[in-house]
PDB file of C-alpha atoms in Angstrom:
ATOM      1  CA  SER A 232      26.324 100.880 -94.500  1.00 50.00           C
ATOM      2  CA  VAL A 233      23.089  99.363 -93.252  1.00 53.00           C
ATOM      3  CA  ALA A 234      23.255  95.583 -92.980  1.00 56.00           C
ATOM      4  CA  LYS A 235      19.889  93.916 -93.205  1.00 55.00           C
ATOM      5  CA  ARG A 236      19.681  91.356 -90.418  1.00 53.00           C
ATOM      6  CA  ALA A 237      17.818  88.102 -90.956  1.00 56.00           C
ATOM      7  CA  VAL A 238      14.220  88.559 -89.800  1.00 52.00           C
ATOM      8  CA  ALA A 239      14.393  85.575 -87.469  1.00 54.00           C
ATOM      9  CA  GLU A 240      17.521  86.926 -85.822  1.00 53.00           C
ATOM     10  CA  ALA A 241      16.004  90.392 -85.501  1.00 52.00           C
ATOM     11  CA  ALA A 242      12.770  88.998 -84.147  1.00 53.00           C
ATOM     12  CA  GLN A 243      14.784  87.019 -81.647  1.00 54.00           C
ATOM     13  CA  HIS A 244      16.584  90.095 -80.382  1.00 54.00           C
ATOM     14  CA  ASP A 245      13.519  92.340 -80.393  1.00 54.00           C
ATOM     15  CA  LYS A 246      11.353  89.896 -78.485  1.00 60.00           C
ATOM     16  CA  VAL A 247      10.643  91.428 -75.104  1.00 67.00           C
ATOM     17  CA  PRO A 248      11.774  88.973 -72.428  1.00 74.00           C
ATOM     18  CA  ARG A 249       8.643  87.660 -70.643  1.00 70.00           C
ATOM     19  CA  PRO A 250       8.747  87.092 -66.873  1.00 78.00           C
ATOM     20  CA  VAL A 251       8.579  83.419 -65.932  1.00 80.00           C
ATOM     21  CA  GLY A 252       4.967  82.203 -65.605  1.00 79.00           C
ATOM     22  CA  PHE A 253       3.639  85.088 -67.728  1.00 77.00           C
ATOM     23  CA  VAL A 254       0.051  84.311 -68.789  1.00 76.00           C
ATOM     24  CA  PRO A 255      -1.238  86.484 -71.663  1.00 75.00           C
ATOM     25  CA  PRO A 256      -4.612  88.115 -70.814  1.00 73.00           C
ATOM     26  CA  PRO A 257      -7.644  86.413 -72.427  1.00 70.00           C
ATOM     27  CA  PRO A 258      -8.732  88.051 -75.672  1.00 77.00           C
ATOM     28  CA  PRO A 259     -11.322  90.781 -74.899  1.00 89.00           C
ATOM     29  CA  CYS A 260     -13.961  89.144 -77.157  1.00 94.00           C
ATOM     30  CA  PRO A 261     -15.957  87.012 -77.578  1.00 95.00           C
ATOM     31  CA  GLY A 262     -17.080  86.946 -73.970  1.00 96.00           C
ATOM     32  CA  ARG A 263     -18.011  84.113 -71.661  1.00 96.00           C
ATOM     33  CA  ILE A 264     -20.800  81.652 -72.506  1.00 96.00           C
ATOM     34  CA  ARG A 265     -23.612  81.803 -69.957  1.00 97.00           C
ATOM     35  CA  TYR A 266     -25.544  78.653 -70.934  1.00 96.00           C
ATOM     36  CA  PHE A 267     -24.198  76.553 -73.784  1.00 94.00           C
ATOM     37  CA  ASP A 268     -22.837  77.040 -77.257  1.00 86.00           C
ATOM     38  CA  ILE A 269     -24.853  75.812 -80.242  1.00 76.00           C
TER      39      ILE A 269
ATOM     40  CA  VAL B 267       2.018 113.675 -74.799  1.00 72.00           C
ATOM     41  CA  PRO B 268      -1.617 113.034 -75.899  1.00 74.00           C
ATOM     42  CA  ALA B 269      -3.405 110.660 -73.534  1.00 73.00           C
ATOM     43  CA  ALA B 270      -3.299 107.082 -74.779  1.00 72.00           C
ATOM     44  CA  PRO B 271      -6.658 105.987 -76.224  1.00 70.00           C
ATOM     45  CA  PRO B 272      -8.674 103.967 -73.672  1.00 70.00           C
ATOM     46  CA  ALA B 273      -8.121 100.210 -73.879  1.00 76.00           C
ATOM     47  CA  PRO B 274     -10.856  98.578 -76.011  1.00 83.00           C
ATOM     48  CA  LEU B 275     -13.789  97.282 -73.953  1.00 91.00           C
ATOM     49  CA  GLY B 276     -13.700  93.575 -73.235  1.00 94.00           C
ATOM     50  CA  CYS B 277     -16.875  91.586 -73.893  1.00 96.00           C
ATOM     51  CA  ASP B 278     -17.117  90.636 -70.227  1.00 96.00           C
ATOM     52  CA  ASP B 279     -16.466  94.126 -68.842  1.00 95.00           C
ATOM     53  CA  PRO B 280     -19.234  95.554 -66.647  1.00 96.00           C
ATOM     54  CA  GLU B 281     -19.916  98.301 -69.187  1.00 96.00           C
ATOM     55  CA  SER B 282     -20.404  95.692 -71.915  1.00 97.00           C
ATOM     56  CA  GLU B 283     -22.733  93.627 -69.740  1.00 97.00           C
ATOM     57  CA  ALA B 284     -24.776  96.720 -68.896  1.00 97.00           C
ATOM     58  CA  ALA B 285     -25.114  97.579 -72.588  1.00 98.00           C
ATOM     59  CA  ALA B 286     -26.067  93.989 -73.414  1.00 98.00           C
ATOM     60  CA  GLU B 287     -28.756  94.004 -70.726  1.00 98.00           C
ATOM     61  CA  VAL B 288     -30.322  97.157 -72.166  1.00 98.00           C
ATOM     62  CA  ALA B 289     -30.157  95.606 -75.644  1.00 98.00           C
ATOM     63  CA  VAL B 290     -31.790  92.307 -74.614  1.00 98.00           C
ATOM     64  CA  ASN B 291     -34.596  94.109 -72.755  1.00 97.00           C
ATOM     65  CA  TYR B 292     -35.181  96.257 -75.844  1.00 97.00           C
ATOM     66  CA  ILE B 293     -35.269  93.220 -78.152  1.00 97.00           C
ATOM     67  CA  ASN B 294     -37.742  91.345 -75.945  1.00 97.00           C
ATOM     68  CA  GLY B 295     -39.822  94.503 -75.513  1.00 95.00           C
ATOM     69  CA  HIS B 296     -40.114  94.987 -79.264  1.00 95.00           C
ATOM     70  CA  SER B 297     -40.619  91.388 -80.289  1.00 94.00           C
ATOM     71  CA  HIS B 298     -44.126  90.343 -81.345  1.00 87.00           C
ATOM     72  CA  HIS B 299     -43.791  86.592 -81.729  1.00 92.00           C
ATOM     73  CA  GLY B 300     -42.409  83.486 -80.136  1.00 95.00           C
ATOM     74  CA  TYR B 301     -40.540  83.526 -76.875  1.00 97.00           C
ATOM     75  CA  LYS B 302     -38.332  85.774 -74.777  1.00 97.00           C
ATOM     76  CA  PHE B 303     -34.603  85.481 -75.412  1.00 98.00           C
ATOM     77  CA  ALA B 304     -31.806  85.526 -72.824  1.00 98.00           C
ATOM     78  CA  LEU B 305     -28.195  86.598 -73.287  1.00 98.00           C
ATOM     79  CA  ASN B 306     -25.852  83.682 -73.871  1.00 98.00           C
ATOM     80  CA  ARG B 307     -22.710  85.463 -75.000  1.00 98.00           C
ATOM     81  CA  ILE B 308     -21.447  88.891 -76.023  1.00 98.00           C
ATOM     82  CA  GLU B 309     -19.707  88.086 -79.300  1.00 97.00           C
ATOM     83  CA  ASP B 310     -18.230  91.522 -79.909  1.00 97.00           C
ATOM     84  CA  ILE B 311     -18.406  95.139 -78.796  1.00 97.00           C
ATOM     85  CA  ARG B 312     -17.109  98.244 -80.542  1.00 96.00           C
ATOM     86  CA  VAL B 313     -17.228 101.753 -79.073  1.00 95.00           C
ATOM     87  CA  VAL B 314     -17.061 104.797 -81.374  1.00 96.00           C
ATOM     88  CA  PRO B 315     -16.584 108.007 -79.376  1.00 95.00           C
ATOM     89  CA  GLN B 316     -18.740 110.901 -80.643  1.00 95.00           C
ATOM     90  CA  GLY B 317     -17.510 113.531 -78.240  1.00 93.00           C
ATOM     91  CA  PRO B 318     -17.335 114.093 -74.472  1.00 94.00           C
ATOM     92  CA  ASN B 319     -19.593 111.572 -72.642  1.00 95.00           C
ATOM     93  CA  ASN B 320     -21.114 110.525 -75.949  1.00 96.00           C
ATOM     94  CA  ASP B 321     -20.371 107.106 -77.464  1.00 96.00           C
ATOM     95  CA  ILE B 322     -21.973 104.942 -80.115  1.00 97.00           C
ATOM     96  CA  ILE B 323     -21.747 101.263 -79.143  1.00 97.00           C
ATOM     97  CA  PHE B 324     -22.068  98.380 -81.603  1.00 98.00           C
ATOM     98  CA  LEU B 325     -22.909  95.062 -79.955  1.00 98.00           C
ATOM     99  CA  GLU B 326     -22.975  91.576 -81.465  1.00 98.00           C
ATOM    100  CA  LEU B 327     -25.031  89.293 -79.206  1.00 98.00           C
ATOM    101  CA  ASP B 328     -25.667  85.574 -79.083  1.00 97.00           C
ATOM    102  CA  LEU B 329     -29.068  84.881 -77.452  1.00 98.00           C
ATOM    103  CA  LEU B 330     -30.920  81.710 -76.522  1.00 98.00           C
ATOM    104  CA  GLU B 331     -34.682  81.187 -76.503  1.00 97.00           C
ATOM    105  CA  THR B 332     -36.332  80.801 -73.124  1.00 98.00           C
ATOM    106  CA  LYS B 333     -39.548  78.965 -72.297  1.00 97.00           C
ATOM    107  CA  CYS B 334     -41.402  82.224 -71.585  1.00 97.00           C
ATOM    108  CA  PRO B 335     -43.761  83.282 -74.360  1.00 96.00           C
ATOM    109  CA  ILE B 336     -43.159  86.861 -75.488  1.00 95.00           C
ATOM    110  CA  LEU B 337     -46.520  87.962 -74.011  1.00 93.00           C
ATOM    111  CA  SER B 338     -45.843  86.410 -70.625  1.00 95.00           C
ATOM    112  CA  PRO B 339     -45.476  88.892 -67.726  1.00 94.00           C
ATOM    113  CA  THR B 340     -42.793  86.641 -66.180  1.00 96.00           C
ATOM    114  CA  PRO B 341     -39.577  88.615 -65.633  1.00 97.00           C
ATOM    115  CA  LEU B 342     -36.779  87.440 -67.961  1.00 97.00           C
ATOM    116  CA  ALA B 343     -34.639  86.528 -64.941  1.00 97.00           C
ATOM    117  CA  ASN B 344     -37.237  83.876 -64.063  1.00 98.00           C
ATOM    118  CA  CYS B 345     -37.430  82.439 -67.571  1.00 98.00           C
ATOM    119  CA  THR B 346     -35.700  79.104 -68.084  1.00 98.00           C
ATOM    120  CA  VAL B 347     -33.486  78.858 -71.138  1.00 98.00           C
ATOM    121  CA  ARG B 348     -34.571  75.962 -73.349  1.00 96.00           C
ATOM    122  CA  SER B 349     -31.997  73.207 -73.113  1.00 94.00           C
ATOM    123  CA  PHE B 350     -29.975  71.874 -75.998  1.00 92.00           C
ATOM    124  CA  ALA B 351     -31.870  68.564 -75.943  1.00 90.00           C
ATOM    125  CA  GLU B 352     -35.209  70.391 -76.160  1.00 92.00           C
ATOM    126  CA  HIS B 353     -34.052  71.657 -79.554  1.00 94.00           C
ATOM    127  CA  ALA B 354     -32.737  75.067 -78.581  1.00 95.00           C
ATOM    128  CA  VAL B 355     -33.297  78.151 -80.705  1.00 95.00           C
ATOM    129  CA  GLU B 356     -30.487  80.669 -81.022  1.00 96.00           C
ATOM    130  CA  GLY B 357     -30.814  84.363 -81.773  1.00 97.00           C
ATOM    131  CA  ASP B 358     -28.041  86.397 -83.396  1.00 97.00           C
ATOM    132  CA  CYS B 359     -28.465  90.127 -82.890  1.00 98.00           C
ATOM    133  CA  ASP B 360     -26.598  93.239 -83.976  1.00 98.00           C
ATOM    134  CA  VAL B 361     -27.517  96.210 -81.814  1.00 98.00           C
ATOM    135  CA  LYS B 362     -26.525  99.867 -82.063  1.00 98.00           C
ATOM    136  CA  LEU B 363     -26.722 101.860 -78.839  1.00 98.00           C
ATOM    137  CA  GLN B 364     -25.862 105.351 -77.740  1.00 98.00           C
ATOM    138  CA  LYS B 365     -24.400 106.237 -74.353  1.00 97.00           C
ATOM    139  CA  VAL B 366     -24.816 109.876 -73.395  1.00 97.00           C
ATOM    140  CA  ASP B 367     -23.747 110.973 -69.906  1.00 97.00           C
ATOM    141  CA  GLY B 368     -23.833 107.317 -68.852  1.00 95.00           C
ATOM    142  CA  ILE B 369     -27.418 106.752 -70.096  1.00 97.00           C
ATOM    143  CA  LEU B 370     -27.770 103.897 -72.588  1.00 97.00           C
ATOM    144  CA  SER B 371     -30.437 103.831 -75.310  1.00 98.00           C
ATOM    145  CA  VAL B 372     -30.937 101.534 -78.273  1.00 98.00           C
ATOM    146  CA  LEU B 373     -30.859 103.172 -81.701  1.00 98.00           C
ATOM    147  CA  ALA B 374     -31.398 100.027 -83.819  1.00 97.00           C
ATOM    148  CA  SER B 375     -31.362  96.260 -83.610  1.00 97.00           C
ATOM    149  CA  LYS B 376     -31.429  93.467 -86.155  1.00 97.00           C
ATOM    150  CA  CYS B 377     -31.986  89.873 -85.083  1.00 96.00           C
ATOM    151  CA  HIS B 378     -32.282  86.507 -86.728  1.00 95.00           C
ATOM    152  CA  SER B 379     -33.213  83.342 -84.866  1.00 93.00           C
ATOM    153  CA  HIS B 380     -32.756  79.772 -85.970  1.00 93.00           C
ATOM    154  CA  ALA B 381     -33.284  76.384 -84.411  1.00 93.00           C
ATOM    155  CA  ASP B 382     -30.190  74.342 -83.703  1.00 93.00           C
ATOM    156  CA  SER B 383     -29.317  71.879 -86.435  1.00 92.00           C
ATOM    157  CA  ARG B 384     -31.188  68.593 -86.250  1.00 89.00           C
ATOM    158  CA  GLU B 385     -27.976  66.645 -86.800  1.00 91.00           C
ATOM    159  CA  ASP B 386     -26.351  68.262 -83.751  1.00 90.00           C
ATOM    160  CA  ILE B 387     -29.307  67.332 -81.532  1.00 90.00           C
ATOM    161  CA  LEU B 388     -29.521  63.743 -82.829  1.00 89.00           C
ATOM    162  CA  LYS B 389     -25.786  63.319 -82.324  1.00 90.00           C
ATOM    163  CA  VAL B 390     -26.193  64.069 -78.627  1.00 87.00           C
ATOM    164  CA  CYS B 391     -29.721  62.744 -78.140  1.00 88.00           C
ATOM    165  CA  PRO B 392     -30.807  60.255 -80.818  1.00 88.00           C
ATOM    166  CA  ASP B 393     -34.306  59.812 -79.359  1.00 86.00           C
ATOM    167  CA  CYS B 394     -35.060  63.499 -78.676  1.00 87.00           C
ATOM    168  CA  PRO B 395     -38.148  64.700 -80.551  1.00 87.00           C
ATOM    169  CA  LEU B 396     -37.306  67.593 -82.853  1.00 90.00           C
ATOM    170  CA  LEU B 397     -39.088  70.817 -83.758  1.00 93.00           C
ATOM    171  CA  ALA B 398     -41.772  70.207 -86.350  1.00 92.00           C
ATOM    172  CA  SER B 399     -41.565  71.982 -89.656  1.00 81.00           C
ATOM    173  CA  MET B 400     -43.699  75.027 -90.235  1.00 69.00           C
ATOM    174  CA  ASN B 401     -46.505  73.518 -92.261  1.00 80.00           C
ATOM    175  CA  ASN B 402     -46.867  70.188 -90.512  1.00 93.00           C
ATOM    176  CA  THR B 403     -50.546  69.235 -90.685  1.00 95.00           C
ATOM    177  CA  GLU B 404     -50.336  67.042 -87.586  1.00 94.00           C
ATOM    178  CA  VAL B 405     -49.329  70.085 -85.576  1.00 95.00           C
ATOM    179  CA  LEU B 406     -52.130  72.254 -86.932  1.00 95.00           C
ATOM    180  CA  GLU B 407     -54.652  69.475 -86.307  1.00 95.00           C
ATOM    181  CA  THR B 408     -53.400  69.008 -82.740  1.00 95.00           C
ATOM    182  CA  VAL B 409     -53.614  72.725 -81.957  1.00 96.00           C
ATOM    183  CA  SER B 410     -57.103  72.960 -83.428  1.00 96.00           C
ATOM    184  CA  ALA B 411     -58.322  69.875 -81.520  1.00 97.00           C
ATOM    185  CA  ALA B 412     -56.727  71.078 -78.295  1.00 97.00           C
ATOM    186  CA  LEU B 413     -58.240  74.562 -78.465  1.00 97.00           C
ATOM    187  CA  ASN B 414     -61.674  73.162 -79.344  1.00 96.00           C
ATOM    188  CA  ASP B 415     -61.383  70.719 -76.457  1.00 96.00           C
ATOM    189  CA  TYR B 416     -60.440  73.508 -74.043  1.00 96.00           C
ATOM    190  CA  ASN B 417     -63.188  75.838 -75.254  1.00 96.00           C
ATOM    191  CA  SER B 418     -65.783  73.071 -75.015  1.00 95.00           C
ATOM    192  CA  LYS B 419     -64.980  72.536 -71.328  1.00 94.00           C
ATOM    193  CA  THR B 420     -64.220  76.025 -70.017  1.00 93.00           C
ATOM    194  CA  THR B 421     -66.776  78.163 -68.209  1.00 91.00           C
ATOM    195  CA  ASP B 422     -64.658  81.261 -68.880  1.00 91.00           C
ATOM    196  CA  SER B 423     -64.091  83.298 -71.998  1.00 93.00           C
ATOM    197  CA  TYR B 424     -63.869  81.668 -75.401  1.00 96.00           C
ATOM    198  CA  LEU B 425     -60.197  81.666 -76.455  1.00 96.00           C
ATOM    199  CA  ARG B 426     -58.884  82.404 -79.916  1.00 96.00           C
ATOM    200  CA  LEU B 427     -55.529  81.216 -81.279  1.00 95.00           C
ATOM    201  CA  LEU B 428     -52.875  83.942 -81.618  1.00 95.00           C
ATOM    202  CA  GLU B 429     -49.928  81.879 -82.819  1.00 95.00           C
ATOM    203  CA  ILE B 430     -48.290  78.495 -82.450  1.00 95.00           C
ATOM    204  CA  GLY B 431     -45.049  78.871 -80.502  1.00 94.00           C
ATOM    205  CA  ARG B 432     -43.417  75.577 -81.183  1.00 95.00           C
ATOM    206  CA  ALA B 433     -44.267  71.946 -81.744  1.00 96.00           C
ATOM    207  CA  LYS B 434     -42.443  68.651 -81.612  1.00 94.00           C
ATOM    208  CA  ILE B 435     -43.395  65.233 -82.863  1.00 92.00           C
ATOM    209  CA  GLN B 436     -42.151  61.969 -81.446  1.00 90.00           C
ATOM    210  CA  TYR B 437     -42.616  58.849 -83.545  1.00 87.00           C
ATOM    211  CA  HIS B 438     -41.000  56.280 -81.273  1.00 81.00           C
ATOM    212  CA  PRO B 439     -41.877  54.916 -78.793  1.00 81.00           C
ATOM    213  CA  GLY B 440     -45.458  55.925 -79.418  1.00 85.00           C
ATOM    214  CA  HIS B 441     -46.645  58.678 -81.737  1.00 91.00           C
ATOM    215  CA  VAL B 442     -46.925  61.924 -79.769  1.00 93.00           C
ATOM    216  CA  VAL B 443     -47.467  65.527 -80.886  1.00 94.00           C
ATOM    217  CA  ALA B 444     -46.573  68.219 -78.312  1.00 95.00           C
ATOM    218  CA  THR B 445     -47.475  71.812 -79.074  1.00 95.00           C
ATOM    219  CA  GLU B 446     -47.341  75.210 -77.387  1.00 96.00           C
ATOM    220  CA  PHE B 447     -49.490  78.079 -78.579  1.00 96.00           C
ATOM    221  CA  ALA B 448     -50.496  81.598 -77.568  1.00 96.00           C
ATOM    222  CA  VAL B 449     -54.167  82.487 -77.115  1.00 97.00           C
ATOM    223  CA  GLY B 450     -56.274  85.566 -76.463  1.00 95.00           C
ATOM    224  CA  ALA B 451     -59.556  85.929 -74.581  1.00 95.00           C
ATOM    225  CA  THR B 452     -62.523  87.093 -76.659  1.00 96.00           C
ATOM    226  CA  ASN B 453     -65.689  89.070 -75.883  1.00 95.00           C
ATOM    227  CA  CYS B 454     -67.720  85.824 -75.788  1.00 94.00           C
ATOM    228  CA  SER B 455     -68.275  83.217 -73.166  1.00 92.00           C
ATOM    229  CA  ALA B 456     -67.633  79.683 -74.370  1.00 89.00           C
ATOM    230  CA  GLN B 457     -71.396  79.177 -74.260  1.00 88.00           C
ATOM    231  CA  GLU B 458     -72.102  82.192 -76.509  1.00 90.00           C
ATOM    232  CA  ALA B 459     -69.431  81.026 -78.924  1.00 92.00           C
ATOM    233  CA  LYS B 460     -71.373  77.819 -79.542  1.00 89.00           C
ATOM    234  CA  ALA B 461     -74.197  79.931 -80.910  1.00 90.00           C
ATOM    235  CA  ASN B 462     -72.203  82.379 -83.028  1.00 90.00           C
ATOM    236  CA  VAL B 463     -68.408  81.950 -82.961  1.00 90.00           C
ATOM    237  CA  GLY B 464     -67.966  84.500 -85.738  1.00 91.00           C
ATOM    238  CA  ALA B 465     -69.032  87.262 -83.359  1.00 92.00           C
ATOM    239  CA  CYS B 466     -66.234  86.373 -80.924  1.00 93.00           C
ATOM    240  CA  GLN B 467     -63.400  88.858 -81.307  1.00 94.00           C
ATOM    241  CA  LEU B 468     -60.247  89.394 -79.238  1.00 92.00           C
ATOM    242  CA  LEU B 469     -60.827  91.868 -76.418  1.00 90.00           C
ATOM    243  CA  PRO B 470     -59.802  95.455 -77.176  1.00 89.00           C
ATOM    244  CA  GLU B 471     -56.323  96.485 -76.075  1.00 84.00           C
ATOM    245  CA  ASP B 472     -57.466  98.140 -72.832  1.00 87.00           C
ATOM    246  CA  GLN B 473     -59.058  94.846 -71.706  1.00 87.00           C
ATOM    247  CA  SER B 474     -56.795  92.376 -73.527  1.00 88.00           C
ATOM    248  CA  ASN B 475     -56.163  89.109 -71.756  1.00 93.00           C
ATOM    249  CA  PHE B 476     -53.584  86.827 -73.333  1.00 94.00           C
ATOM    250  CA  GLY B 477     -52.474  83.401 -72.299  1.00 96.00           C
ATOM    251  CA  PHE B 478     -50.583  80.330 -73.270  1.00 97.00           C
ATOM    252  CA  CYS B 479     -51.544  76.701 -73.811  1.00 97.00           C
ATOM    253  CA  THR B 480     -49.617  73.464 -73.954  1.00 97.00           C
ATOM    254  CA  ALA B 481     -51.149  70.380 -75.507  1.00 97.00           C
ATOM    255  CA  VAL B 482     -49.992  66.807 -75.880  1.00 96.00           C
ATOM    256  CA  MET B 483     -51.794  64.481 -78.252  1.00 96.00           C
ATOM    257  CA  VAL B 484     -50.921  60.791 -77.996  1.00 95.00           C
ATOM    258  CA  LYS B 485     -51.848  59.035 -81.216  1.00 91.00           C
ATOM    259  CA  ALA B 486     -50.390  55.627 -80.542  1.00 86.00           C
ATOM    260  CA  PRO B 487     -50.506  53.191 -78.900  1.00 86.00           C
ATOM    261  CA  SER B 488     -53.767  54.765 -77.617  1.00 89.00           C
ATOM    262  CA  GLN B 489     -55.479  58.095 -78.296  1.00 91.00           C
ATOM    263  CA  ASP B 490     -55.232  60.782 -75.608  1.00 94.00           C
ATOM    264  CA  LEU B 491     -55.302  64.575 -75.531  1.00 96.00           C
ATOM    265  CA  GLN B 492     -54.086  66.739 -72.635  1.00 97.00           C
ATOM    266  CA  VAL B 493     -54.546  70.523 -72.793  1.00 97.00           C
ATOM    267  CA  ASP B 494     -53.500  73.145 -70.247  1.00 97.00           C
ATOM    268  CA  CYS B 495     -54.141  76.865 -70.747  1.00 96.00           C
ATOM    269  CA  GLN B 496     -53.092  79.704 -68.448  1.00 95.00           C
ATOM    270  CA  LEU B 497     -54.360  83.260 -68.954  1.00 94.00           C
ATOM    271  CA  TYR B 498     -52.124  86.113 -67.739  1.00 93.00           C
ATOM    272  CA  GLY B 499     -54.947  88.496 -66.844  1.00 88.00           C
ATOM    273  CA  HIS B 500     -55.001  92.031 -68.248  1.00 87.00           C
ATOM    274  CA  GLN B 501     -51.478  93.461 -68.596  1.00 78.00           C
ATOM    275  CA  VAL B 502     -50.832  97.128 -69.276  1.00 71.00           C
ATOM    276  CA  PRO B 503     -49.585  96.702 -72.854  1.00 58.00           C
ATOM    277  CA  ALA B 504     -45.942  97.610 -73.360  1.00 53.00           C
ATOM    278  CA  PRO B 505     -45.713 100.542 -75.826  1.00 51.00           C
ATOM    279  CA  ALA B 506     -43.721  98.258 -78.082  1.00 44.00           C
ATOM    280  CA  PHE B 507     -46.664  95.991 -78.684  1.00 42.00           C
ATOM    281  CA  PRO B 508     -49.201  98.075 -80.668  1.00 44.00           C
ATOM    282  CA  CYS B 509     -52.438  96.592 -81.881  1.00 43.00           C
ATOM    283  CA  PHE B 510     -52.264  96.728 -85.619  1.00 45.00           C
ATOM    284  CA  PRO B 511     -55.108  96.355 -88.148  1.00 44.00           C
ATOM    285  CA  GLY B 512     -56.155  92.735 -88.450  1.00 43.00           C
ATOM    286  CA  TYR B 513     -54.664  92.088 -85.024  1.00 44.00           C
ATOM    287  CA  SER B 514     -57.326  89.518 -84.263  1.00 39.00           C
ATOM    288  CA  ARG B 515     -56.510  87.647 -87.417  1.00 39.00           C
ATOM    289  CA  LEU B 516     -52.906  87.064 -86.507  1.00 40.00           C
ATOM    290  CA  LEU B 517     -51.326  84.502 -88.767  1.00 37.00           C
ATOM    291  CA  VAL B 518     -50.555  81.149 -87.204  1.00 40.00           C
ATOM    292  CA  LEU B 519     -46.814  81.065 -86.848  1.00 42.00           C
ATOM    293  CA  LEU B 520     -44.798  78.007 -86.000  1.00 45.00           C
ATOM    294  CA  GLN B 521     -41.445  78.397 -84.228  1.00 43.00           C
ATOM    295  CA  GLY B 522     -38.720  76.728 -86.204  1.00 41.00           C
ATOM    296  CA  ILE B 523     -39.110  79.247 -89.042  1.00 40.00           C
ATOM    297  CA  ILE B 524     -36.339  81.783 -89.309  1.00 39.00           C
ATOM    298  CA  LEU B 525     -37.711  84.771 -87.452  1.00 42.00           C
ATOM    299  CA  SER B 526     -36.106  87.985 -88.490  1.00 47.00           C
ATOM    300  CA  GLN B 527     -36.804  91.141 -86.615  1.00 53.00           C
ATOM    301  CA  ASP B 528     -35.475  94.556 -87.438  1.00 53.00           C
ATOM    302  CA  THR B 529     -36.257  97.386 -85.104  1.00 48.00           C
ATOM    303  CA  SER B 530     -34.967 100.936 -85.242  1.00 41.00           C
TER     304      SER B 530
END
């Protein structure tokens, strides 16, 4: 029988362990501002 | 196992910057009014492969107006971006490019420019003069007085107004109208124009000589008018700037209107 695990519990187990100090890469866009934002 | 699709291009990747540079040069080369624009930010980029070494690239660009008039021969790299306090003008452009064997070309572009909101400027700089509205009579009077003053004193060619670039009015302290406008040399000397100004037409394209004037009219506490005009000398016209019928009767345009420009 397939037991449906609680989503939170499943998410907990499935989360890939991140190395200490892991910094996610900046989103690819939008890019850097060259002068100022208006 | 099929090769993983390439990672999506980041907006700050060298390929994106190269595409944006081609796009900005195209936009400035095909613009007929106002000022040159510089790249402020690549908002988004999307690449749609068409086959080997053949991609369609969709760019979303955020540009800022520079102080160089569109007819100025000054290279864009030497054009100062107008500061926030000078009432900056922003351009939003969507550009479609094609990259074949590494060569980029623009297929279409659509741009809209708008001045920064007055509230934002006044928040940061309460006393900064703001862009005048399009049909401000003080601006039109100042431009007309300034050009007449210049033409009455010059020993060179009689200049005709092409368009008003921008204008700002300060009411305190003192009442000051500052304007910038584009001009073109005509086939008359200033002396000949006094006799028959109607005969003075802009020089034909192969001799055209455009320039730019700045004028400041102080209305209070005392009256004063300063005008400075610089002509660029004959430039080989860029193919993107055709002379069209009625060219010499260009409408007077005032920056601060929403300029929309579609090119394809």
